[in-house]
Short mmCIF file of N, CA and C in Angstrom, two decimals:
data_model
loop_
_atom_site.label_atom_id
_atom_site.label_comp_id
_atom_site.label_asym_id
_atom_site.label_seq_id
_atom_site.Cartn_x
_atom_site.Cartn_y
_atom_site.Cartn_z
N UNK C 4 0.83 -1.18 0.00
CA UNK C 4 0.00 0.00 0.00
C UNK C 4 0.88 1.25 0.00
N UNK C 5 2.06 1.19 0.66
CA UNK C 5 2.57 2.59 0.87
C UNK C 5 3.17 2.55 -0.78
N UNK C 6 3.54 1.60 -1.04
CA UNK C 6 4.73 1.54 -2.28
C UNK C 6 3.23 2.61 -3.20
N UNK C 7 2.61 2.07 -3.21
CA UNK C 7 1.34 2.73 -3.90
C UNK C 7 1.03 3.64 -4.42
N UNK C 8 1.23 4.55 -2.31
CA UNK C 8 0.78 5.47 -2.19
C UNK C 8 1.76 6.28 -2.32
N UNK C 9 3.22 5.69 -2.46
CA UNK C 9 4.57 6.84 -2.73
C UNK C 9 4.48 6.80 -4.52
N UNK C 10 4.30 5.71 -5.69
CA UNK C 10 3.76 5.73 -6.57
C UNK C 10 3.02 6.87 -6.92
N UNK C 11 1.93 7.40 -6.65
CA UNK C 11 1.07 8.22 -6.85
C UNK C 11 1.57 9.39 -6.36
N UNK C 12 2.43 9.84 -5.77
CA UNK C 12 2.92 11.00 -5.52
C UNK C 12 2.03 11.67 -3.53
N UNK C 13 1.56 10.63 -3.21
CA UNK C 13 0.96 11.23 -1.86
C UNK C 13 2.20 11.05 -0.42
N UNK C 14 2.58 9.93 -0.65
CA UNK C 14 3.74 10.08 0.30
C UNK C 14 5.27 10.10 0.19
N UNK C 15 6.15 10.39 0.53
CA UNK C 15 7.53 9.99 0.50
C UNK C 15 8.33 9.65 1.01
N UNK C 16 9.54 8.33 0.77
CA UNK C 16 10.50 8.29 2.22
C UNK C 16 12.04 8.86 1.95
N UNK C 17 11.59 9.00 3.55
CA UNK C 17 13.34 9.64 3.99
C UNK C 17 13.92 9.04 5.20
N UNK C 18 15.18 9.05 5.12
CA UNK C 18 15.86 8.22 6.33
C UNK C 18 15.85 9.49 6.88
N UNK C 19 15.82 8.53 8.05
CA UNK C 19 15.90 8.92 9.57
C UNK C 19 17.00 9.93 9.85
N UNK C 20 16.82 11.12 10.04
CA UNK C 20 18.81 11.95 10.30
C UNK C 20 19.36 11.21 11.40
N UNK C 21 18.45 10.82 12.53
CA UNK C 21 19.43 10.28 13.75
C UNK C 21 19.63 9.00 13.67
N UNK C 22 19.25 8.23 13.55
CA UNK C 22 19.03 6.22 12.61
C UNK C 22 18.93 6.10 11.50
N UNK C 23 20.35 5.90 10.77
CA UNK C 23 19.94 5.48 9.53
C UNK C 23 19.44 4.16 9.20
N UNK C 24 19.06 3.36 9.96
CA UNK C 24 18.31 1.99 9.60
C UNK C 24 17.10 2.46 9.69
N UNK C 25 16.74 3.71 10.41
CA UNK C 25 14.87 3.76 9.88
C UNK C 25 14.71 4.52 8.68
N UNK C 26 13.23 4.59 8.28
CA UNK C 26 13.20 5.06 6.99
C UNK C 26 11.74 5.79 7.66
N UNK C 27 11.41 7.62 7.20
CA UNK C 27 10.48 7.95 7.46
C UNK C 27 9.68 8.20 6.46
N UNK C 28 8.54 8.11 6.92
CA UNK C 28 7.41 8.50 5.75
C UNK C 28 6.63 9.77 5.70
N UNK C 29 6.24 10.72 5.01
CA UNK C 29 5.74 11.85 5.18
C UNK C 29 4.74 11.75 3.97
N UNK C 30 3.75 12.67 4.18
CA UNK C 30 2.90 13.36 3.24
C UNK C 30 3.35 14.33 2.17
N UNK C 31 3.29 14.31 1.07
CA UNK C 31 3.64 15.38 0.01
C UNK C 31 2.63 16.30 0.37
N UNK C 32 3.06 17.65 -0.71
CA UNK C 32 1.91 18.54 -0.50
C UNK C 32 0.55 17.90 -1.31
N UNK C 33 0.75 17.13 -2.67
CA UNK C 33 -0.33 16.06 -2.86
C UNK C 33 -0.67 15.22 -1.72
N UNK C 34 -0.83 15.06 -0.85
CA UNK C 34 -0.97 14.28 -0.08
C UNK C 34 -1.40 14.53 0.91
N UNK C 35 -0.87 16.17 0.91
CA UNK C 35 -2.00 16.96 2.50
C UNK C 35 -3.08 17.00 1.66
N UNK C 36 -3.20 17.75 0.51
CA UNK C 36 -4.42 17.94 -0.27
C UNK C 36 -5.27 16.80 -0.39
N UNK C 37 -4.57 15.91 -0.38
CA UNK C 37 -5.76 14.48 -0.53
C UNK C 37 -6.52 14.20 0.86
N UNK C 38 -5.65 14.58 1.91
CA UNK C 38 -5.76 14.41 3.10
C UNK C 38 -7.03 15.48 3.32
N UNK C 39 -7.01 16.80 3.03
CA UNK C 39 -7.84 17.78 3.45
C UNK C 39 -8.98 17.35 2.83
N UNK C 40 -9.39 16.86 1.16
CA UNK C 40 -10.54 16.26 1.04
C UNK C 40 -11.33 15.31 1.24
N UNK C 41 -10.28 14.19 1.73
CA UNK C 41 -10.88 13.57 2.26
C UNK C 41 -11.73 13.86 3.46
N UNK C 42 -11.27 14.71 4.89
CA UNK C 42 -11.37 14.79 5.88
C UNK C 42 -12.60 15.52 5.37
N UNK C 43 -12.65 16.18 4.32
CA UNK C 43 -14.38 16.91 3.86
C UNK C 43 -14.98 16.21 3.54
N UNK C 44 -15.09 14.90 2.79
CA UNK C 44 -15.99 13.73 2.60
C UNK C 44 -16.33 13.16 3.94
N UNK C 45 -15.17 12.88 4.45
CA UNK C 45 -16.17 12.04 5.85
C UNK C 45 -16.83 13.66 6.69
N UNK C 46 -16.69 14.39 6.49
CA UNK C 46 -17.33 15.33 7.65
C UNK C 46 -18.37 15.87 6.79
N UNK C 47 -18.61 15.42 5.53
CA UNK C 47 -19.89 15.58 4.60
C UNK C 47 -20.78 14.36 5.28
N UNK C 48 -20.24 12.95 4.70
CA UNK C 48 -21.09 11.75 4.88
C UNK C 48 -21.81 12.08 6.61
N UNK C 49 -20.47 12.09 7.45
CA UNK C 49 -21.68 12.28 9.12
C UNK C 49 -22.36 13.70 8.75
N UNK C 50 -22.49 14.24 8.53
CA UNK C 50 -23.57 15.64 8.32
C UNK C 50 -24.78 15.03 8.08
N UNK C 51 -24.83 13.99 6.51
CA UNK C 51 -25.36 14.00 5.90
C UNK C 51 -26.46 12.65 6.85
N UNK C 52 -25.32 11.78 7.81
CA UNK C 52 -26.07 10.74 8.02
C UNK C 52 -26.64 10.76 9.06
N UNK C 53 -25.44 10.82 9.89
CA UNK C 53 -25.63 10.75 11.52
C UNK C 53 -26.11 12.17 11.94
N UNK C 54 -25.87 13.08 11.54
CA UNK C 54 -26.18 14.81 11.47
C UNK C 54 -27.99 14.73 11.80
N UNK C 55 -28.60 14.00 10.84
CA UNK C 55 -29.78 14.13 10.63
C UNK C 55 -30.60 13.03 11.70
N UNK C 56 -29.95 12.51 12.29
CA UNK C 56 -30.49 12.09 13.92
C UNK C 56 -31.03 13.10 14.66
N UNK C 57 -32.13 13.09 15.57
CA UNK C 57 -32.22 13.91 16.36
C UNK C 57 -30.87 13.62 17.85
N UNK C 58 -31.13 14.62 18.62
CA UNK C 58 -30.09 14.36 19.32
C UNK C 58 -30.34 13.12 20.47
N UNK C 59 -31.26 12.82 20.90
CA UNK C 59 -31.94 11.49 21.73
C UNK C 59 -31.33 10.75 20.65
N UNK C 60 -31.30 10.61 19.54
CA UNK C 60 -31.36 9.01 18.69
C UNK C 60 -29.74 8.46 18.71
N UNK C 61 -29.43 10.11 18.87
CA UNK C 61 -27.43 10.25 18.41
C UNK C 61 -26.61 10.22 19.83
N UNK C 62 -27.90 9.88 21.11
CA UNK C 62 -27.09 9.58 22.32
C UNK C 62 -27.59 8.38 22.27
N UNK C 63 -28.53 7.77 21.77
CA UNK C 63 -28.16 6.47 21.95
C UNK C 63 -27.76 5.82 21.17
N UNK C 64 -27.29 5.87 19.81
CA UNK C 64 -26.57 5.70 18.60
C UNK C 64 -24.91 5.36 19.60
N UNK C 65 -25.20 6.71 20.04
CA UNK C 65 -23.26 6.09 21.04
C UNK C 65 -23.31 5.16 21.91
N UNK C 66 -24.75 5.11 23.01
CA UNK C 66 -24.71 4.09 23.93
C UNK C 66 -24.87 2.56 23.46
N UNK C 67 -25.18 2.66 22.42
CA UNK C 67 -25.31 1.37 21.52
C UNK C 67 -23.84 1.28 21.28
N UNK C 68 -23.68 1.95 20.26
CA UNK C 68 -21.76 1.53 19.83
C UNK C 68 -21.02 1.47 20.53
N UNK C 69 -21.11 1.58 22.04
CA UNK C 69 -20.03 1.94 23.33
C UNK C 69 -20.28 0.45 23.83
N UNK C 70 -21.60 0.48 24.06
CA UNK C 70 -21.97 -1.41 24.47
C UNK C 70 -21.40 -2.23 23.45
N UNK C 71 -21.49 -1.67 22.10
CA UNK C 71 -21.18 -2.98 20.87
C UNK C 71 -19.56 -2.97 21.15
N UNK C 72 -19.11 -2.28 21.09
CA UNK C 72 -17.47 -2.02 21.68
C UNK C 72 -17.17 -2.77 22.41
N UNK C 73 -17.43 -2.64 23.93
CA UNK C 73 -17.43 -3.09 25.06
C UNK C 73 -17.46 -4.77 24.90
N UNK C 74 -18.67 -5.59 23.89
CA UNK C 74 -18.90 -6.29 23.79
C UNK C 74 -17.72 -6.88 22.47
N UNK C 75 -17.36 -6.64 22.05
CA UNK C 75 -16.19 -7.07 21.32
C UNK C 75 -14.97 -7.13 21.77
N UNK C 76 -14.59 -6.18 22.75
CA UNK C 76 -13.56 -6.31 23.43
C UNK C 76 -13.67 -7.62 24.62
N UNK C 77 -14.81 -7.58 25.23
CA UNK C 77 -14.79 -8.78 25.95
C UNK C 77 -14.52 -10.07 25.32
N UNK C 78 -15.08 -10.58 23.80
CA UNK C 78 -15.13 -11.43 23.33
C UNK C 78 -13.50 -11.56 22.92
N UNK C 79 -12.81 -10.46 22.18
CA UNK C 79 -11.58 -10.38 21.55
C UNK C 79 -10.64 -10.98 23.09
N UNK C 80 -11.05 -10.73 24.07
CA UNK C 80 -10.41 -11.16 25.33
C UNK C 80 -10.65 -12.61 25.48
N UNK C 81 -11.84 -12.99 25.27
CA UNK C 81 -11.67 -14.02 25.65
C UNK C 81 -11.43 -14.85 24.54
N UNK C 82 -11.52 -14.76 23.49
CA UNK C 82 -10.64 -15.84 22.35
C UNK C 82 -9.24 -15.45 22.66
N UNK C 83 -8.70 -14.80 23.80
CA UNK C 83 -6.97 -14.91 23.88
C UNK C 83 -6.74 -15.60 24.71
N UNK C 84 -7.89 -15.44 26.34
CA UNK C 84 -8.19 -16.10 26.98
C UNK C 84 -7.96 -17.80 26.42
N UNK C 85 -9.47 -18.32 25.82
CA UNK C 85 -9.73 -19.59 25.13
C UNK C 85 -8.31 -20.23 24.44
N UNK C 86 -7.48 -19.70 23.98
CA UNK C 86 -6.09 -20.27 23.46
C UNK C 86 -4.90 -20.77 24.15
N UNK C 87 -5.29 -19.89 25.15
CA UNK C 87 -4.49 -20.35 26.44
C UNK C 87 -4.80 -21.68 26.76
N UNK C 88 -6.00 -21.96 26.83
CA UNK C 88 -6.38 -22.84 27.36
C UNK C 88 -6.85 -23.65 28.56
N UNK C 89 -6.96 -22.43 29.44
CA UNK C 89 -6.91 -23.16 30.82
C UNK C 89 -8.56 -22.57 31.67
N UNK C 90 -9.30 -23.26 31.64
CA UNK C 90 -10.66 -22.94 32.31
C UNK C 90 -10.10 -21.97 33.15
N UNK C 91 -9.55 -21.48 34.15
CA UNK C 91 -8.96 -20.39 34.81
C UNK C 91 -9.06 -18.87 34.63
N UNK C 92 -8.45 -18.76 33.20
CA UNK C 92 -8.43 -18.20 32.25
C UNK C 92 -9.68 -17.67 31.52
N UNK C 93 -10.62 -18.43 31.42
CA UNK C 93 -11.83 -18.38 31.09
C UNK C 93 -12.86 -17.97 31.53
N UNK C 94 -12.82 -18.04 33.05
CA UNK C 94 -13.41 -18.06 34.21
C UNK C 94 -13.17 -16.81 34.66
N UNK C 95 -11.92 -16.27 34.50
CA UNK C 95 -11.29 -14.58 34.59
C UNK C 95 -12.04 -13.92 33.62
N UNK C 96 -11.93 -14.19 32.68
CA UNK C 96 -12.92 -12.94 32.08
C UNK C 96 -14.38 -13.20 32.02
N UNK C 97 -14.64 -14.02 32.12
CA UNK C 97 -16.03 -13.98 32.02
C UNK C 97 -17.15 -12.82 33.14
#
């Protein structure tokens, strides 16, 4: 993806001045510009979507996604949990 995106002229690399084993990546000025329209498309799309919620619908729009969150993180825990393998383990997060 980056090879891509340095391809197209949006990013570029440069070594590191203090490590030359790293290599940094930056934005061109194509690349802020892509950056700035984008950031106007998504702040179009929520206008357009979530904007038009009343505000009751758009607090619970978050209390929903905060629970759906919440609830994925528990699960993502416990399939690290479950690999381990040890009912113990299991029994902790639950």
């Amino acid at each position: 993806m980056l090879r891509a995106m340095e391809k197209g002229g949006i990013v570029e690399r440069r070594p590191d001045a203090a490590d030359q084993r790293l290599t940094c990546v930056f934005l061109t000025g194509a690349g802020r510009d892509l950056e700035k329209k984008l950031r106007q498309v998504a702040s179009d799309y929520v206008r357009d979507t979530i904007g038009t919620l009343s505000e009751s619908d758009r607090r619970e729009l978050q209390r929903l996604l905060d629970e759906l969150g919440a609830s994925i993180s528990r699960a993502l825990v416990a399939e690290g949990a479950g690999s381990v393998g040890t009912a113990a383990g299991r029994e902790a997060v639950a």
